[in-house]
Coordinates of C-alpha atoms in Angstrom, one line a residue:
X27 CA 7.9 -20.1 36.8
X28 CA 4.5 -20.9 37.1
X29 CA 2.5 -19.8 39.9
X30 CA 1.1 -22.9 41.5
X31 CA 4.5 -23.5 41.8
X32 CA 4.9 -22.0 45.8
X33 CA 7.4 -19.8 46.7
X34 CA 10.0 -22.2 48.6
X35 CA 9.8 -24.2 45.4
X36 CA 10.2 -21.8 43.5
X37 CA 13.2 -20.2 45.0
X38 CA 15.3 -23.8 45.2
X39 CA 13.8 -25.5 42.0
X40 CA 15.7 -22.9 39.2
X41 CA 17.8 -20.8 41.6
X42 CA 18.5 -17.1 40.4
X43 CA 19.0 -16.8 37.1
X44 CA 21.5 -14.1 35.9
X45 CA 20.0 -10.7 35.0
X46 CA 21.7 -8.3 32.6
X47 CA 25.5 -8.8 33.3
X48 CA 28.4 -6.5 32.3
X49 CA 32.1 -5.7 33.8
X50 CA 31.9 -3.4 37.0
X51 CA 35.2 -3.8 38.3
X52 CA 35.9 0.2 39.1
X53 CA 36.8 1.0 42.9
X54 CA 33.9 2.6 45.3
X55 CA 33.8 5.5 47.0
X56 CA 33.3 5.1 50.4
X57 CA 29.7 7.1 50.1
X58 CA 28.9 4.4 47.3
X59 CA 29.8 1.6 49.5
X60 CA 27.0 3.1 51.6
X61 CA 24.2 3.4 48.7
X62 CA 24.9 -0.3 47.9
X63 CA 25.2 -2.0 51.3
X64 CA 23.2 0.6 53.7
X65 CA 23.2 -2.0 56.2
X66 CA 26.7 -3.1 57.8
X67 CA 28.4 -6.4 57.4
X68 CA 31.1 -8.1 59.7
X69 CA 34.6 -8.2 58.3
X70 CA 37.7 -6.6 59.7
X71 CA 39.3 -7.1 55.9
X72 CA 38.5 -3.8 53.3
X73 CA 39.8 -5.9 50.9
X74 CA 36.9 -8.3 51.6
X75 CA 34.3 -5.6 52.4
X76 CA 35.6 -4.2 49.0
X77 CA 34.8 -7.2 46.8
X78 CA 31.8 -8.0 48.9
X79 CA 30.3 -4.3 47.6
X80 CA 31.2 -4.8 44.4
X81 CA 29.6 -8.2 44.6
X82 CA 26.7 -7.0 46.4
X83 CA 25.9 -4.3 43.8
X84 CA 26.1 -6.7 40.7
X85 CA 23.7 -8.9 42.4
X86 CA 21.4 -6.0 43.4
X87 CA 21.7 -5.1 39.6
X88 CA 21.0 -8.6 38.5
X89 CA 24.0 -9.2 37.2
X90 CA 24.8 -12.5 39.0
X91 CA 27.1 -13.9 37.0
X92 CA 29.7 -10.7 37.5
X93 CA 28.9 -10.7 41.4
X94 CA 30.0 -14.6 42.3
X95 CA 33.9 -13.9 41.5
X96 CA 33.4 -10.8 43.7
X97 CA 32.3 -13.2 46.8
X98 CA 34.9 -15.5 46.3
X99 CA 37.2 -12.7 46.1
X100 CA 35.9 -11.8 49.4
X101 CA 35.8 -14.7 51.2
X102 CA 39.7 -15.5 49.9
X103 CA 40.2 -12.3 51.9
X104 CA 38.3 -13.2 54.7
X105 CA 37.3 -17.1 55.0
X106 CA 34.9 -16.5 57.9
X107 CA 32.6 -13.3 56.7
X108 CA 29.2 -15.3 57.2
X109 CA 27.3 -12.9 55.3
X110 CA 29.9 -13.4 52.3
X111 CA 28.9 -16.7 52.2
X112 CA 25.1 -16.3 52.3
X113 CA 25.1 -13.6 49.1
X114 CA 26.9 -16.7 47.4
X115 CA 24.3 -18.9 48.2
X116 CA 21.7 -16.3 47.1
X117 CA 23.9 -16.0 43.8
X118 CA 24.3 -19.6 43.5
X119 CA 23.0 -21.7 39.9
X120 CA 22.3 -25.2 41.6
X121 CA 20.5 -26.3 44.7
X122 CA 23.5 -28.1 46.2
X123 CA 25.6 -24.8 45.4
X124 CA 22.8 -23.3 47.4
X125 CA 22.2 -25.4 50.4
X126 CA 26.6 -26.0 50.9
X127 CA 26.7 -21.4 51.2
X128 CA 24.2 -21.3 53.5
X129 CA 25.5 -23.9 55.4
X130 CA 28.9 -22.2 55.5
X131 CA 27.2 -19.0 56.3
X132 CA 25.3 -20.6 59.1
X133 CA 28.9 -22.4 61.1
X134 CA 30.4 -19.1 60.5
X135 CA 27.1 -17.5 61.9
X136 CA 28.7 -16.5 65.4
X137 CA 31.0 -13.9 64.5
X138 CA 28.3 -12.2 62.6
X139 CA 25.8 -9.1 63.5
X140 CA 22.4 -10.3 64.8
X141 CA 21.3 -8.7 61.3
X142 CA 23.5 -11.1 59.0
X143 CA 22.6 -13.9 61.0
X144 CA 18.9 -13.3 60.9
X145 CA 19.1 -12.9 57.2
X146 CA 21.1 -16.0 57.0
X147 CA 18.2 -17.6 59.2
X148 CA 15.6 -16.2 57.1
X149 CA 17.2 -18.4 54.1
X150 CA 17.2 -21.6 56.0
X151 CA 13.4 -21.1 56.5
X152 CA 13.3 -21.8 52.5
X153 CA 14.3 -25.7 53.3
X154 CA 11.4 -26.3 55.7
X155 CA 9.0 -24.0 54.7
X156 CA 8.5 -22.1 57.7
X157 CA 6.3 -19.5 56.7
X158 CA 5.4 -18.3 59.7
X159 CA 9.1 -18.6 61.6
X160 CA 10.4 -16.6 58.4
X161 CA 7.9 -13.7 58.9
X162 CA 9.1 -13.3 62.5
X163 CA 12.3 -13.2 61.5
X164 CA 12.0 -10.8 59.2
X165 CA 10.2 -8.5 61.8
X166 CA 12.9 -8.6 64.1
X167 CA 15.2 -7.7 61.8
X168 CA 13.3 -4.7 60.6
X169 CA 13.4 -4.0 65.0
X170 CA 17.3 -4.8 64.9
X171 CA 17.9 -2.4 61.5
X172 CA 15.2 -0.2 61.1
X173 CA 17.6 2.3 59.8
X174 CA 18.3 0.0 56.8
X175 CA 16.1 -0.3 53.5
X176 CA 17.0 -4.1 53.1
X177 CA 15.6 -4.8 56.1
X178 CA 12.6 -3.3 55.2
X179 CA 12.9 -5.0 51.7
X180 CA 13.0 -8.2 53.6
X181 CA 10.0 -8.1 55.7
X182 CA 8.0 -6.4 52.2
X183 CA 9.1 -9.5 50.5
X184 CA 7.5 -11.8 53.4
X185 CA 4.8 -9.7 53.3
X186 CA 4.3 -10.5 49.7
X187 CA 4.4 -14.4 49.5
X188 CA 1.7 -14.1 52.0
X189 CA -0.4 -11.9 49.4
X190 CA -0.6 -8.8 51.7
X191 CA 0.4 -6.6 49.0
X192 CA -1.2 -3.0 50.6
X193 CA 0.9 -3.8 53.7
X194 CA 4.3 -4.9 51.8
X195 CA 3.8 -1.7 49.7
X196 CA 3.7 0.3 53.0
X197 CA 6.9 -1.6 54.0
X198 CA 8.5 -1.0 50.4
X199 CA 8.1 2.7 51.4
X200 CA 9.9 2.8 54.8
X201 CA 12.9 1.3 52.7
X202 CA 12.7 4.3 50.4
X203 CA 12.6 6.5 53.2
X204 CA 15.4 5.1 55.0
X205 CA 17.5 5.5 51.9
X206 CA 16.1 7.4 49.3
X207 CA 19.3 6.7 46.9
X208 CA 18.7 3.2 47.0
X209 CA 17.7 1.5 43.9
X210 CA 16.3 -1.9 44.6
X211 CA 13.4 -0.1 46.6
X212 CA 12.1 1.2 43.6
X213 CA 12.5 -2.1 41.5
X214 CA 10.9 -3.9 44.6
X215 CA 8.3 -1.2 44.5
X216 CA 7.7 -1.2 40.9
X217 CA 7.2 -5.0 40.7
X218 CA 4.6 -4.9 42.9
X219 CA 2.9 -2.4 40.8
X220 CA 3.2 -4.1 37.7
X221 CA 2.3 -7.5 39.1
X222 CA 0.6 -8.3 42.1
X223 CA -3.2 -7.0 42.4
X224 CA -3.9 -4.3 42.7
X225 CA -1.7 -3.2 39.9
X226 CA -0.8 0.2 39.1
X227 CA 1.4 0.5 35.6
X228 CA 1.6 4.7 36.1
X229 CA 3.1 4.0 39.6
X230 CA 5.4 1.0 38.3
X231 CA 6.6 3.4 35.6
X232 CA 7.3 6.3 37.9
X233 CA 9.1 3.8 40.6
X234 CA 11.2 2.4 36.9
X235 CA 11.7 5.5 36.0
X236 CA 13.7 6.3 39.1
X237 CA 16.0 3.4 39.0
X238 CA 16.5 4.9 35.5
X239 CA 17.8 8.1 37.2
X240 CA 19.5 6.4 39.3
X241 CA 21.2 3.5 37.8
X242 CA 21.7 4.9 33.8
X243 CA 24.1 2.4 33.1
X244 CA 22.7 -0.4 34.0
X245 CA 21.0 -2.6 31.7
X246 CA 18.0 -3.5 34.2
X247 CA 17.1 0.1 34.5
X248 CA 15.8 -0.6 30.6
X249 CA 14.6 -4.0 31.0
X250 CA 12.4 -2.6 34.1
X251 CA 11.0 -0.1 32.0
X252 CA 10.4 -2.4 28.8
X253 CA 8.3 -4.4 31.5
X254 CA 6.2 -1.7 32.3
X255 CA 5.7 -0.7 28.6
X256 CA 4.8 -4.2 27.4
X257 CA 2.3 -4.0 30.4
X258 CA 0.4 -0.8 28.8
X259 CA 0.5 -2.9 25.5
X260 CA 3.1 0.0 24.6
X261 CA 5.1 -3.2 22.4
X262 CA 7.0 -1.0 20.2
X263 CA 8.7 1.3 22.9
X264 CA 9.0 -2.0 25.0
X265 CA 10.9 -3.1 22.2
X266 CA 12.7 -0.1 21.9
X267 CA 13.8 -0.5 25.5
X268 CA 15.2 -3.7 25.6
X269 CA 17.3 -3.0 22.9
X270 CA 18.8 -0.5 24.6
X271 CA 19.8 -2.8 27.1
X272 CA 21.1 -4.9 24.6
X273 CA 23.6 -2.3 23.6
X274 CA 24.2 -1.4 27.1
X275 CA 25.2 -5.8 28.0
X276 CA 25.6 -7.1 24.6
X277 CA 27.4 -9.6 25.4
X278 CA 24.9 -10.3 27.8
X279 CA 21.4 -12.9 27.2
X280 CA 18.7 -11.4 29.5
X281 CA 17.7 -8.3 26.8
X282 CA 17.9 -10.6 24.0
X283 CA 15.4 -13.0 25.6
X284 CA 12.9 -9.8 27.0
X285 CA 13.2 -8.7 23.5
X286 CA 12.2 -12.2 22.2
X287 CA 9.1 -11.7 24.5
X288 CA 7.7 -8.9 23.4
X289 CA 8.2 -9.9 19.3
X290 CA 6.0 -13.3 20.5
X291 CA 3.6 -10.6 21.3
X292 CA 3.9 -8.7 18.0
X293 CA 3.1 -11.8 16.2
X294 CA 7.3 -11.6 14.8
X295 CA 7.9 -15.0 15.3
X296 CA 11.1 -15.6 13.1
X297 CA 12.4 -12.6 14.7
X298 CA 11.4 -13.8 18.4
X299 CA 12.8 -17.2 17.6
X300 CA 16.2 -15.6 16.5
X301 CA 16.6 -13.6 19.4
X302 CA 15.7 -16.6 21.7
X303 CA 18.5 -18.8 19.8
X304 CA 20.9 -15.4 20.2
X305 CA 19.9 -15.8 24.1
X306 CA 20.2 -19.2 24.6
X307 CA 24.2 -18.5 22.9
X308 CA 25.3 -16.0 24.9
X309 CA 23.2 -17.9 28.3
X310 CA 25.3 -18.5 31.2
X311 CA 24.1 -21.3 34.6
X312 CA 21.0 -22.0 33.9
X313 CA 19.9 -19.9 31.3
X314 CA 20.6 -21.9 28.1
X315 CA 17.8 -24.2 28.9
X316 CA 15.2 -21.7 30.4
X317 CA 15.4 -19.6 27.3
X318 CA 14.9 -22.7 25.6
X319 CA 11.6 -23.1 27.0
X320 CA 10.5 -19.3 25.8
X321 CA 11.6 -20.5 22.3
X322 CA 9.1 -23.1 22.2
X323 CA 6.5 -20.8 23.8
X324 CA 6.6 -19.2 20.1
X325 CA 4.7 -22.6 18.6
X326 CA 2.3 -22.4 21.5
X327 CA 1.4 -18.4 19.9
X328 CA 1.8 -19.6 16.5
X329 CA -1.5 -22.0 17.1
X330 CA 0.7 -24.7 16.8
X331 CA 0.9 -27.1 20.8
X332 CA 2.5 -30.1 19.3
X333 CA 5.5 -28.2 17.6
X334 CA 5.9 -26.6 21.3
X335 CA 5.7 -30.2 23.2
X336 CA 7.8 -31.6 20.7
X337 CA 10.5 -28.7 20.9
X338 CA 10.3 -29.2 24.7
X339 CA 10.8 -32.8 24.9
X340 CA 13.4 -32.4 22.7
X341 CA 15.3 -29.6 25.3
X342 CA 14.8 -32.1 27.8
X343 CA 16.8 -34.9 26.7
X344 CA 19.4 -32.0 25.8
X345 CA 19.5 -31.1 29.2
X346 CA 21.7 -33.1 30.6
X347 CA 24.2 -32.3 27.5
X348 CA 24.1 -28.8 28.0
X349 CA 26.6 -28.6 31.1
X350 CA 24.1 -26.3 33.2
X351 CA 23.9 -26.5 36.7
X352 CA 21.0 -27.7 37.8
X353 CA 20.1 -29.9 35.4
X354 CA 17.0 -31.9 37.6
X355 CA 15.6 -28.2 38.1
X356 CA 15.6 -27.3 34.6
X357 CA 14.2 -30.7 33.5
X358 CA 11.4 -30.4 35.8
X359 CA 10.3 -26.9 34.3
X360 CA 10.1 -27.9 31.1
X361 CA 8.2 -30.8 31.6
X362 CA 5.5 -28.9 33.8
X363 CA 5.8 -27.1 30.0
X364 CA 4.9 -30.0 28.6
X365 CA 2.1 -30.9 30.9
X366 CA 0.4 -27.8 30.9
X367 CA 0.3 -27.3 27.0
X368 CA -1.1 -30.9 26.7
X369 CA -3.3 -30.7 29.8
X370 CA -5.2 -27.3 27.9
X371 CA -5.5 -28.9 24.7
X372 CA -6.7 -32.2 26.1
X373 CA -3.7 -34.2 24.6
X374 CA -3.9 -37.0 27.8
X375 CA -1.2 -39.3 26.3
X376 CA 1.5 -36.8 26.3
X377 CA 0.5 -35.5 30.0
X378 CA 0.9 -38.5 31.2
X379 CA 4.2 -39.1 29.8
X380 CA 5.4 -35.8 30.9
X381 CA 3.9 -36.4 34.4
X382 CA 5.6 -39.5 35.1
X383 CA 9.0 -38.3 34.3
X384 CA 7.9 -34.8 36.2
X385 CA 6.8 -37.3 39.7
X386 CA 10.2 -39.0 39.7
X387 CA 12.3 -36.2 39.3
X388 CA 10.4 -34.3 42.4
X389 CA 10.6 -36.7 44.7
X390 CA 14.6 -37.2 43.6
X391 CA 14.8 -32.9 44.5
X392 CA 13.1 -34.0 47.7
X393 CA 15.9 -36.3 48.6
X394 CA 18.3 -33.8 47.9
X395 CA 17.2 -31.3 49.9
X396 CA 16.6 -33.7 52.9
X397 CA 13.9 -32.3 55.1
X398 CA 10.3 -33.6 55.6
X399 CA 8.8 -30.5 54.7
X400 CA 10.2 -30.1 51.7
X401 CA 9.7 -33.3 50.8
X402 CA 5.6 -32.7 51.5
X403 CA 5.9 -29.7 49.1
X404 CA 6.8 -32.0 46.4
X405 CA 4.3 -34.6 46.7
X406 CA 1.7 -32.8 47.2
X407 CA 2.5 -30.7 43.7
X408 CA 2.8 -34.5 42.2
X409 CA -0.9 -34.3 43.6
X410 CA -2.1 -31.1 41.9
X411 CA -1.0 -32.4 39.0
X412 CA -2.4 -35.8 39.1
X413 CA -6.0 -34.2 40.2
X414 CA -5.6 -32.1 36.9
X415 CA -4.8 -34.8 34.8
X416 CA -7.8 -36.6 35.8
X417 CA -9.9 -33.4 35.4
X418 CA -8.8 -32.8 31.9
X419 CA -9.5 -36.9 31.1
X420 CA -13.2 -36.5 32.8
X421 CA -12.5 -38.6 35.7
X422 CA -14.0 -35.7 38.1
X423 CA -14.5 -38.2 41.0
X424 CA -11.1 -38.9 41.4
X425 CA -9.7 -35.0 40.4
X426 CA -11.9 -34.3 43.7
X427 CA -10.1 -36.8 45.9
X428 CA -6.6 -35.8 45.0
X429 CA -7.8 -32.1 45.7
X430 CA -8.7 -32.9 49.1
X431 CA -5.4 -35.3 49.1
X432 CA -3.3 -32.2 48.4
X433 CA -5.5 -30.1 51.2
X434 CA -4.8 -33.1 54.0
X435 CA -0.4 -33.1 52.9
X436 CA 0.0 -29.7 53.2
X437 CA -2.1 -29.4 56.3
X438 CA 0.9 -29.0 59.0
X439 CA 1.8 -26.1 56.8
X440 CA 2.2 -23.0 58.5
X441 CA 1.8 -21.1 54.8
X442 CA -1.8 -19.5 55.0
X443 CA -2.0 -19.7 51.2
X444 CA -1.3 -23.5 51.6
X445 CA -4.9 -24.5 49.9
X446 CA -4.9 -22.4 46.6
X447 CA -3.5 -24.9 44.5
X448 CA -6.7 -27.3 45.8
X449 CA -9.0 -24.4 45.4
X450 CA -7.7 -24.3 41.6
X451 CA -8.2 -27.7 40.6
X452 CA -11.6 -27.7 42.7
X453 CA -12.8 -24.5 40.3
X454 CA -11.6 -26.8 37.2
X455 CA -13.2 -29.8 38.2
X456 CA -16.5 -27.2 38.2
X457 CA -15.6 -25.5 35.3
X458 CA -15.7 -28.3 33.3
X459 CA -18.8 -29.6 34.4
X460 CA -20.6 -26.6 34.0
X461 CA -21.3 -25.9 37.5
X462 CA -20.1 -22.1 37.3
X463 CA -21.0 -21.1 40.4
X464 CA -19.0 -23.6 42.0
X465 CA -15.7 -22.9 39.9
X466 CA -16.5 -19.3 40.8
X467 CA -16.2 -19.7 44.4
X468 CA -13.3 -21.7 44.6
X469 CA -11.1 -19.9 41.9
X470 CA -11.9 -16.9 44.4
X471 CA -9.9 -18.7 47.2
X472 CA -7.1 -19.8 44.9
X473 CA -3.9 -17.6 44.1
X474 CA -5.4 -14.0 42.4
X475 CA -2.2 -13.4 41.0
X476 CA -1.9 -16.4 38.5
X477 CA -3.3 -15.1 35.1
X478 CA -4.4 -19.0 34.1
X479 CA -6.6 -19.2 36.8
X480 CA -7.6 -15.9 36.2
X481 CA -8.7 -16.8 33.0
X482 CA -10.7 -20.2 34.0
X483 CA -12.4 -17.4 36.5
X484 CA -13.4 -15.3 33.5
X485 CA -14.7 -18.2 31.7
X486 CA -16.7 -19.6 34.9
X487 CA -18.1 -15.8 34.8
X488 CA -19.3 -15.8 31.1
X489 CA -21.1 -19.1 31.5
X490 CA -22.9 -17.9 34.9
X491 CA -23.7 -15.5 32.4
X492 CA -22.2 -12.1 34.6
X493 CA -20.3 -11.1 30.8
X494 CA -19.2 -7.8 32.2
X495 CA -16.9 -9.3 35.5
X496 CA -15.8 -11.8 32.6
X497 CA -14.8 -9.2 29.8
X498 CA -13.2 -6.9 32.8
X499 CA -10.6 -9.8 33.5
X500 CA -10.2 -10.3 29.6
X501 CA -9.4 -6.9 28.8
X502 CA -6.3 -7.2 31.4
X503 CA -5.7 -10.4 30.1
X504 CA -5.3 -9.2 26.7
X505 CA -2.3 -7.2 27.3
X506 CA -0.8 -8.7 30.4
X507 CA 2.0 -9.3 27.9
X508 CA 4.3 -11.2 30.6
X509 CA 5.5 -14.6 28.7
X510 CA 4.9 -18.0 31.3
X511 CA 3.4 -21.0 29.3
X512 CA 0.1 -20.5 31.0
X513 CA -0.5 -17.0 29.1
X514 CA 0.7 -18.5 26.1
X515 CA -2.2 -20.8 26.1
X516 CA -4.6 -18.1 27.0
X517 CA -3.2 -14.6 24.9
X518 CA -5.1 -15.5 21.6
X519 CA -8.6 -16.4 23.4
X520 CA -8.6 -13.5 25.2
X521 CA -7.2 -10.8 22.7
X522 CA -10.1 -12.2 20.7
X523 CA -12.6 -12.1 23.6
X524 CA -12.2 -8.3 23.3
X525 CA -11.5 -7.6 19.5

């Protein structure tokens, strides 16, 4: 998912796709019902409790796929456990699945702990964007369970979307001191590391390293640290890691598909493509056409855009043959694929085309979801990516209106990150005019996490003629090593940039 894409979009346009799934169906202690929950949930049923923390534990190991039967399970045990309901919506493949869970979680709401019911309030904040209602939320859960990690996890993730990354960190630390057992700490902690500015890859490793310890059988424990390898440019031992998970879940896609990644990387492309096409077999939900998209990444590092757009438009029209679940969601990836690769290589004609089928399908998700909030998330992305169709055809005059058309939608927004997208199109429209200082200062206001912006910063740099900032943001863009269509684009430039 691409990064201008913001986070309430992101969550409801490809809901959660399964992680490394394998059976789990042993009993639990009652000590391991507390390492996997540590933070009660309302249900006088143990049957339900028991498949809710079996349930609970697949999704925390991203195995989604295994941890749906265990909520219906659950919730055939007890019909009205609320928070049941709201780890099925969280679990979910399609945005209706989504929005009908938390709706049953929500009428069922009453009978719940003030924790479950601020959690399943939290969620609900993801239809309206309320940014700043979901931060208080998350606050006063952290007040109602402070003795709980996920609590803690919650607020740190709030904290994150909001690009406060010192302060989540903090936050990601109470949860590991509240529970020092408890495994998604250290993968929350670890991500941060590896991502988000500013990154630490000794630290990610050490945090992977412990979910290792304390999860060996799980197949994430070695896709975390094949993440963390690939980040060092260690490709070889990220490769070795992966298929370890592979053995570990191999009947499972999620390894296959990191494993396709990193072989992209190591210029292997028959070998990348055959794992993608192993992947995209074995792909449950959504995954199928996601994995599809990687596949045609591998034209895109091959030097070769048009094989990639034409692979892509060709997964499109498959998509609705493919009996995934959210079918609009998927579609509307791939053909922000399509736009993008065109967009970079100047290829108008087959933006445009892309585009247009892109705008219709947004504003149809808008409908779905129903609220006016929502709906102003879509069309002002439809904006954005108008504005940077008419940057990439030279029409700079009107790129600048629809940047300050997107600024004047999302202006009741309570997101304080709410103008980076404008701020990104703004440092284009400079960039390609050759005003470097311009694109400078506004790719410094857009989102410092997105490695193609990143990139157009480094490039604004070299032709302001400050070489050293330029090659410092090269050299980690060399081996970010993290496959999204926008690196694609970018890997070969900059691995050349610093040969």
């Amino acid at each position: 998912m691409t990064s201008y894409l913001r986070p309430m979009m992101a969550v409801l346009l490809l809901l959660p796709l399964a992680a490394c799934q394998g059976e789990r169906a042993e009993e639990m202690t009652a000590e391991a019902r507390m390492t996997v929950m540590v933070m009660p949930v309302t249900t006088a049923s143990e049957e339900a409790k028991g498949h809710f923390m079996q349930g609970q534990h697949a999704l925390d190991m991203g195995r989604t796929f295994d941890a749906v039967p265990q909520f219906n399970a659950a919730l055939e045990a007890d019909p009205n456990f609320a928070y049941a309901y709201l780890q099925l919506a969280n679990a979910s493949n399609s945005l209706d699945e989504f929005m009908r869970y938390l709706e049953m979680a929500a009428q069922r709401a009453e009978g719940a702990s003030e924790a479950e019911r601020l959690q399943i309030q939290i969620a609900q904040t993801f239809l309206n964007n309320d940014v700043e209602g979901r931060m208080q939320l998350a606050e006063r859960l952290c007040e109602v369970a402070p003795e709980s990690p996920r609590a803690w996890l919650t607020l740190a993730g709030n904290q994150t979307g909001l690009n406060r990354n010192a302060e989540a960190r903090a936050t990601m630390m109470k949860a590991v001191e509240a529970s020092p057992e408890f495994a998604p700490a250290y993968m929350q902690l670890g991500n941060s590391y590896l991502y988000l500015e500013p990154k630490d890859f000794s630290k990610a490793e050490a945090n992977f390293a412990r979910v290792a310890e304390l999860e060996p059988n799980e197949a994430i424990s070695y896709d975390l640290l094949g993440d963390v390898y690939r980040a060092q440019n260690k490709l070889t031992p990220a490769r070795d890691s992966y298929t370890r998970a592979v053995e570990l879940a191999p009947e499972e896609a999620l390894p296959l598909q990191q494993r396709g990644h990193v072989n992209s990387f190591l210029g292997a492309y028959d070998d990348a493509r055959a794992d993608y096409d192993a992947a995209m077999a074995l792909g449950k939900g959504n995954q199928p056409a996601n994995f599809g998209q990687y596949r045609a990444y591998v034209s895109v590092y091959e030097g070769n855009p048009q094989a990639a757009i034409d692979e892509l438009n060709t997964l499109a029209v498959a998509v609705d043959g493919m009996g995934i679940p959210e079918p609009r969601g998927a579609k509307i990836a791939i053909l922000t694929d399509v736009a993008t690769i065109a967009l970079h290589h100047n290829m108008i004609p087959a933006a445009e085309t892309a585009l247009m089928q892109r705008s219709q399908l947004m504003l149809e998700q808008a409908d779905q979801v129903g609220t006016e909030e929502f709906r102003r998330g879509q069309v002002s992305n439809n904006v954005y990516f108008e504005g940077l169709l008419a940057a990439r055809a030279g029409d700079y005059a009107t790129a600048t209106a629809k940047a300050d058309e997107f600024m004047s939608i999302v202006e009741p927004s309570n997101d304080p990150r709410k103008n980076e997208p404008a701020h990104d199109l703004l440092g284009l429209v400079s960039l390609l005019q050759g005003d470097y200082a311009g694109a400078i200062g506004h790719y410094k206001s857009a989102d410092p996490n997105n490695v193609y912006n990143l990139y157009h910063h480094a490039l604004a740099l070299e032709g302001a003629g400050d070489t050293a900032a330029a090659m410092e943001i090269y050299k980690a863009l060399a081996v970010n090593n993290f496959n999204f269509v926008g690196y694609a684009l970018i890997r070969k430039d900059v691995v050349e940039k610093t040969m």
